[in-house]
Structure formats: C-alpha cells, structure tokens
Short mmCIF file of C-alpha atoms in Angstrom, two decimals:
data_model
loop_
_atom_site.label_atom_id
_atom_site.label_comp_id
_atom_site.label_asym_id
_atom_site.label_seq_id
_atom_site.Cartn_x
_atom_site.Cartn_y
_atom_site.Cartn_z
CA UNK A 1 81.09 30.27 51.60
CA UNK A 2 78.10 32.46 50.78
CA UNK A 3 74.55 31.62 51.97
CA UNK A 4 73.73 30.31 48.48
CA UNK A 5 77.00 28.41 48.13
CA UNK A 6 77.80 30.44 45.02
CA UNK A 7 81.02 32.39 44.78
CA UNK A 8 82.26 35.06 42.40
CA UNK A 9 85.04 32.69 41.39
CA UNK A 10 82.45 30.07 40.37
CA UNK A 11 80.59 32.58 38.20
CA UNK A 12 83.80 33.77 36.54
CA UNK A 13 85.02 30.22 35.92
CA UNK A 14 81.71 29.20 34.34
CA UNK A 15 81.55 32.21 32.04
CA UNK A 16 85.18 31.68 30.94
CA UNK A 17 84.52 27.99 30.35
CA UNK A 18 81.41 28.60 28.28
CA UNK A 19 82.93 31.44 26.21
CA UNK A 20 86.56 30.38 25.73
CA UNK A 21 87.01 32.32 22.48
CA UNK A 22 85.19 35.52 23.45
CA UNK A 23 87.13 38.76 23.71
CA UNK A 24 87.12 41.00 26.77
CA UNK A 25 84.23 43.21 25.60
CA UNK A 26 82.08 40.23 24.67
CA UNK A 27 82.62 38.87 28.17
CA UNK A 28 81.60 42.19 29.66
CA UNK A 29 78.31 42.03 27.72
CA UNK A 30 77.68 38.44 28.76
CA UNK A 31 78.53 39.23 32.40
CA UNK A 32 75.97 42.05 32.32
CA UNK A 33 73.28 39.70 31.01
CA UNK A 34 74.02 37.13 33.69
CA UNK A 35 74.04 39.80 36.39
CA UNK A 36 70.55 40.85 35.26
CA UNK A 37 69.39 37.25 35.47
CA UNK A 38 70.76 36.92 38.99
CA UNK A 39 69.03 40.16 39.93
CA UNK A 40 65.71 38.93 38.52
CA UNK A 41 66.04 35.65 40.43
CA UNK A 42 66.80 37.60 43.61
CA UNK A 43 63.62 39.62 43.14
CA UNK A 44 61.65 36.42 42.67
CA UNK A 45 63.17 34.99 45.86
CA UNK A 46 62.00 38.01 47.85
CA UNK A 47 58.56 37.87 46.16
CA UNK A 48 58.22 34.24 47.19
CA UNK A 49 58.77 34.94 50.87
CA UNK A 50 56.71 38.12 50.83
CA UNK A 51 53.83 35.97 49.56
CA UNK A 52 54.45 33.47 52.37
CA UNK A 53 54.50 36.29 54.91
CA UNK A 54 51.19 37.67 53.60
CA UNK A 55 49.65 34.21 53.91
CA UNK A 56 50.58 34.15 57.61
CA UNK A 57 48.88 37.52 58.15
CA UNK A 58 51.86 39.89 58.04
CA UNK A 59 50.97 43.50 57.18
CA UNK A 60 52.62 45.57 54.47
CA UNK A 61 54.11 47.74 57.22
CA UNK A 62 55.75 44.70 58.80
CA UNK A 63 56.97 43.43 55.44
CA UNK A 64 58.36 46.86 54.60
CA UNK A 65 60.24 46.89 57.90
CA UNK A 66 61.67 43.43 57.15
CA UNK A 67 62.86 44.55 53.72
CA UNK A 68 64.01 47.96 54.90
CA UNK A 69 61.63 50.08 52.84
CA UNK A 70 58.39 51.95 53.46
CA UNK A 71 54.99 50.25 53.51
CA UNK A 72 54.11 51.91 50.19
CA UNK A 73 57.35 50.81 48.52
CA UNK A 74 56.93 47.23 49.71
CA UNK A 75 53.36 47.11 48.43
CA UNK A 76 54.31 48.58 45.05
CA UNK A 77 57.23 46.22 44.55
CA UNK A 78 55.68 43.02 45.78
CA UNK A 79 51.97 43.15 45.08
CA UNK A 80 51.11 39.82 43.38
CA UNK A 81 52.14 39.94 39.74
CA UNK A 82 50.78 38.14 36.67
CA UNK A 83 53.13 35.28 37.51
CA UNK A 84 51.92 34.77 41.09
CA UNK A 85 50.80 31.17 40.53
CA UNK A 86 53.86 30.31 38.47
CA UNK A 87 56.19 27.74 40.01
CA UNK A 88 59.78 28.76 40.67
CA UNK A 89 60.92 26.66 37.72
CA UNK A 90 58.38 28.33 35.44
CA UNK A 91 59.37 31.79 36.65
CA UNK A 92 62.97 30.93 35.94
CA UNK A 93 61.93 29.88 32.44
CA UNK A 94 60.42 33.36 31.95
CA UNK A 95 63.67 34.95 33.17
CA UNK A 96 65.56 32.80 30.67
CA UNK A 97 63.15 33.93 27.94
CA UNK A 98 64.01 37.52 28.78
CA UNK A 99 67.71 36.64 28.70
CA UNK A 100 67.24 35.01 25.29
CA UNK A 101 65.64 38.21 24.01
CA UNK A 102 68.61 40.22 25.31
CA UNK A 103 71.09 37.80 23.81
CA UNK A 104 69.45 38.19 20.40
CA UNK A 105 69.26 41.97 20.94
CA UNK A 106 65.49 41.98 20.51
CA UNK A 107 63.28 44.65 22.04
CA UNK A 108 60.45 42.19 22.76
CA UNK A 109 59.85 38.79 24.34
CA UNK A 110 58.27 36.57 21.71
CA UNK A 111 56.87 33.09 21.99
CA UNK A 112 60.09 31.77 20.48
CA UNK A 113 61.99 33.25 23.42
CA UNK A 114 59.56 31.61 25.85
CA UNK A 115 60.18 28.25 24.18
CA UNK A 116 63.92 28.83 24.56
CA UNK A 117 63.31 29.59 28.22
CA UNK A 118 61.58 26.24 28.70
CA UNK A 119 64.53 24.53 27.03
CA UNK A 120 66.87 26.30 29.40
CA UNK A 121 65.01 25.07 32.49
CA UNK A 122 66.00 21.41 32.37
CA UNK A 123 64.40 20.54 35.69
CA UNK A 124 60.95 21.45 34.38
CA UNK A 125 58.40 18.94 33.14
CA UNK A 126 58.16 20.88 29.86
CA UNK A 127 61.79 20.06 29.10
CA UNK A 128 61.15 16.36 29.76
CA UNK A 129 58.14 16.38 27.46
CA UNK A 130 60.06 18.17 24.72
CA UNK A 131 62.91 15.67 24.95
CA UNK A 132 60.58 12.66 25.07
CA UNK A 133 58.97 13.75 21.81
CA UNK A 134 61.99 14.96 19.85
CA UNK A 135 64.94 13.22 21.56
CA UNK A 136 67.09 16.20 20.56
CA UNK A 137 67.46 19.57 22.22
CA UNK A 138 69.53 20.80 19.29
CA UNK A 139 66.76 19.90 16.85
CA UNK A 140 64.41 22.19 18.76
CA UNK A 141 66.96 24.98 19.00
CA UNK A 142 67.61 24.77 15.27
CA UNK A 143 63.87 24.97 14.56
CA UNK A 144 63.60 28.05 16.77
CA UNK A 145 66.58 29.75 15.12
CA UNK A 146 64.98 29.27 11.71
CA UNK A 147 61.99 31.39 12.75
CA UNK A 148 63.89 33.81 15.00
CA UNK A 149 63.87 37.43 13.74
CA UNK A 150 67.26 38.94 12.86
CA UNK A 151 69.33 40.17 15.77
CA UNK A 152 68.99 43.82 16.69
CA UNK A 153 71.75 46.39 16.84
CA UNK A 154 72.02 46.73 20.60
CA UNK A 155 70.91 44.72 23.62
CA UNK A 156 68.04 46.40 25.46
CA UNK A 157 68.60 47.29 29.10
CA UNK A 158 65.93 47.07 31.76
CA UNK A 159 62.41 45.80 31.13
CA UNK A 160 61.67 44.01 27.86
CA UNK A 161 57.94 43.91 26.96
CA UNK A 162 56.01 40.81 25.95
CA UNK A 163 54.53 40.68 22.48
CA UNK A 164 50.73 40.31 22.35
CA UNK A 165 51.00 36.64 21.39
CA UNK A 166 53.33 36.06 24.35
CA UNK A 167 50.78 37.63 26.68
CA UNK A 168 48.26 35.22 25.17
CA UNK A 169 50.60 32.34 26.02
CA UNK A 170 50.71 33.43 29.67
CA UNK A 171 46.91 33.59 29.79
CA UNK A 172 46.57 30.24 28.01
CA UNK A 173 49.01 28.70 30.50
CA UNK A 174 46.77 29.83 33.36
CA UNK A 175 43.72 28.41 31.58
CA UNK A 176 45.51 25.12 30.94
CA UNK A 177 46.27 24.85 34.65
CA UNK A 178 42.65 25.60 35.54
CA UNK A 179 41.39 23.11 32.93
CA UNK A 180 43.48 20.39 34.57
CA UNK A 181 42.33 21.34 38.06
CA UNK A 182 45.77 22.44 39.19
CA UNK A 183 46.50 25.25 41.64
CA UNK A 184 49.89 26.09 40.14
CA UNK A 185 51.20 27.11 36.72
CA UNK A 186 54.23 25.02 35.83
CA UNK A 187 56.48 24.79 32.80
CA UNK A 188 54.17 22.11 31.45
CA UNK A 189 51.27 24.58 31.46
CA UNK A 190 53.39 27.19 29.67
CA UNK A 191 54.20 24.57 27.04
CA UNK A 192 50.47 24.01 26.62
CA UNK A 193 50.01 27.78 26.43
CA UNK A 194 52.52 27.97 23.61
CA UNK A 195 50.78 25.45 21.40
CA UNK A 196 47.34 26.90 22.22
CA UNK A 197 48.47 30.30 20.90
CA UNK A 198 47.91 28.82 17.47
CA UNK A 199 49.13 31.71 15.32
CA UNK A 200 52.40 32.18 17.22
CA UNK A 201 55.86 31.16 15.97
CA UNK A 202 56.31 28.76 18.89
CA UNK A 203 53.04 26.98 18.10
CA UNK A 204 54.21 26.54 14.52
CA UNK A 205 57.52 25.15 15.73
CA UNK A 206 55.82 22.71 18.08
CA UNK A 207 53.43 21.52 15.39
CA UNK A 208 56.35 21.00 13.00
CA UNK A 209 58.02 18.90 15.71
CA UNK A 210 54.94 16.65 15.89
CA UNK A 211 53.06 18.10 18.87
CA UNK A 212 49.31 18.63 18.90
CA UNK A 213 47.36 20.55 21.51
CA UNK A 214 45.04 17.68 22.47
CA UNK A 215 47.80 15.10 22.69
CA UNK A 216 50.01 17.39 24.76
CA UNK A 217 47.09 18.12 27.11
CA UNK A 218 46.56 14.40 27.72
CA UNK A 219 50.30 13.79 28.15
CA UNK A 220 50.55 16.51 30.79
CA UNK A 221 47.45 15.18 32.57
CA UNK A 222 48.81 11.64 32.61
CA UNK A 223 52.27 12.64 33.76
CA UNK A 224 50.98 14.82 36.62
CA UNK A 225 48.64 12.04 37.77
CA UNK A 226 51.50 9.56 37.66
CA UNK A 227 53.75 11.82 39.75
CA UNK A 228 50.99 12.56 42.24
CA UNK A 229 50.33 8.85 42.70
CA UNK A 230 54.03 8.15 43.18
CA UNK A 231 54.26 10.84 45.89
CA UNK A 232 51.22 9.44 47.68
CA UNK A 233 52.80 5.98 47.75
CA UNK A 234 56.02 7.19 49.34
#
C-alpha cells in the first residue's frame, strides 16, 4: 500500500472502466492527461506544506534542504502564487479546468473551463450551489458545450495560459472573498467570480441557468454562516 493508498492498478482499472470503448492510443492520451493532473496535485501538496513551514519560521535554505534543492530553486518554485489563498478544493478545480482545456485541445483556459472545473470538484460548495439551483449536472454541461469553442488539432503540453476574462474571474473571486470577510478563496468564491465577469461565456451560462450575481452572493453568505454556526455548536 502506498502512502496515499492509491495504486497503479487502481488508476489503470479506473481509466479502463471510464473509457471501455477507447483504443490503445486514445488511452495513452488520456493516461498522459491524468498523469499531468497527478503531477499538478503533487506540486500543490508540496506548496501547501512549504507555506506551513514558512509560517513556523523555516528559512528558504532549510526548506530547500528538506526538498533536496538549492535555496534559490526552492524560493523560485514555491514563492506564494496567485492561488495562495485558494482552498485545496478550489485549487483542484483550477487543475480540472486545465485538464478540461487539454481534453478539448484548447491552447487557453477560458471561463467555461473554470466552470467545468467547479463541476468536477463535487466536494466544493460551488457544486452544491449549482446542483441546488439546476438539479442537473448534465444540464450545466450541455449549456457549457453549446458555448465551447471547437476542439483544437492537438492537445497542448505543459503550461496552458488563462484568457484575460479568466484572470478577471480569479481576481473577482478574491474580491468576493474579501467582500464577505473571508480569509480563504473557496469554490464558492470562484463561482461568484465567474458571474461577476459579466462579459464572459461562463457568466452568460450562469445567467441562462437562472443565477444572478446578487442572489448568488447572498446564498454564499447564508450558507457559510450556516456552516460556521453548525461547527461552533459541535
């Protein structure tokens, strides 16, 4: 058993189960995408504990020694990124957005990919809010596919850049968190960021599904307050 209780056999069985009709080459491509996702999550895991170490007063030299790289390399790799305040669930949603872009062979991460990422992270509050409003994940996916640009010719390897409107979503998510007095940026804040980027495809999709920015803001506020109260009573 591995430290994460995940085996190669489990990964192979899941891929084969989810793509029963795919040929060998299609499975190679899918395996590569999933490997990239695992790599991204591994990087986020290290980033998380580097941040914890910095909070306890560890130096970059000490962190570099723990990782097995130089001080300079550790600092370059793990200096707080734009997603520093993002929760683990929200970061995973961003990874899934990147994976969605690769799957569609797009050379950008659009707001539609970010919305797909939130749908893929079912433990996030954003997913619960989306389901409470629409009662159908497939309905949302169909709406996204209608506005999704045509697939590209070849899946992009390595870094995939955010479109300007997607960068706006990230900034709006931070502002939504600050507006609500929160010290984290969760999937619910990213959902608010999507609808606040009013000219984006995702905002159009959300409006078509019946969401409004003000109503969503109040729903998030109410739900967070409810959960906080429930934790305090435990």
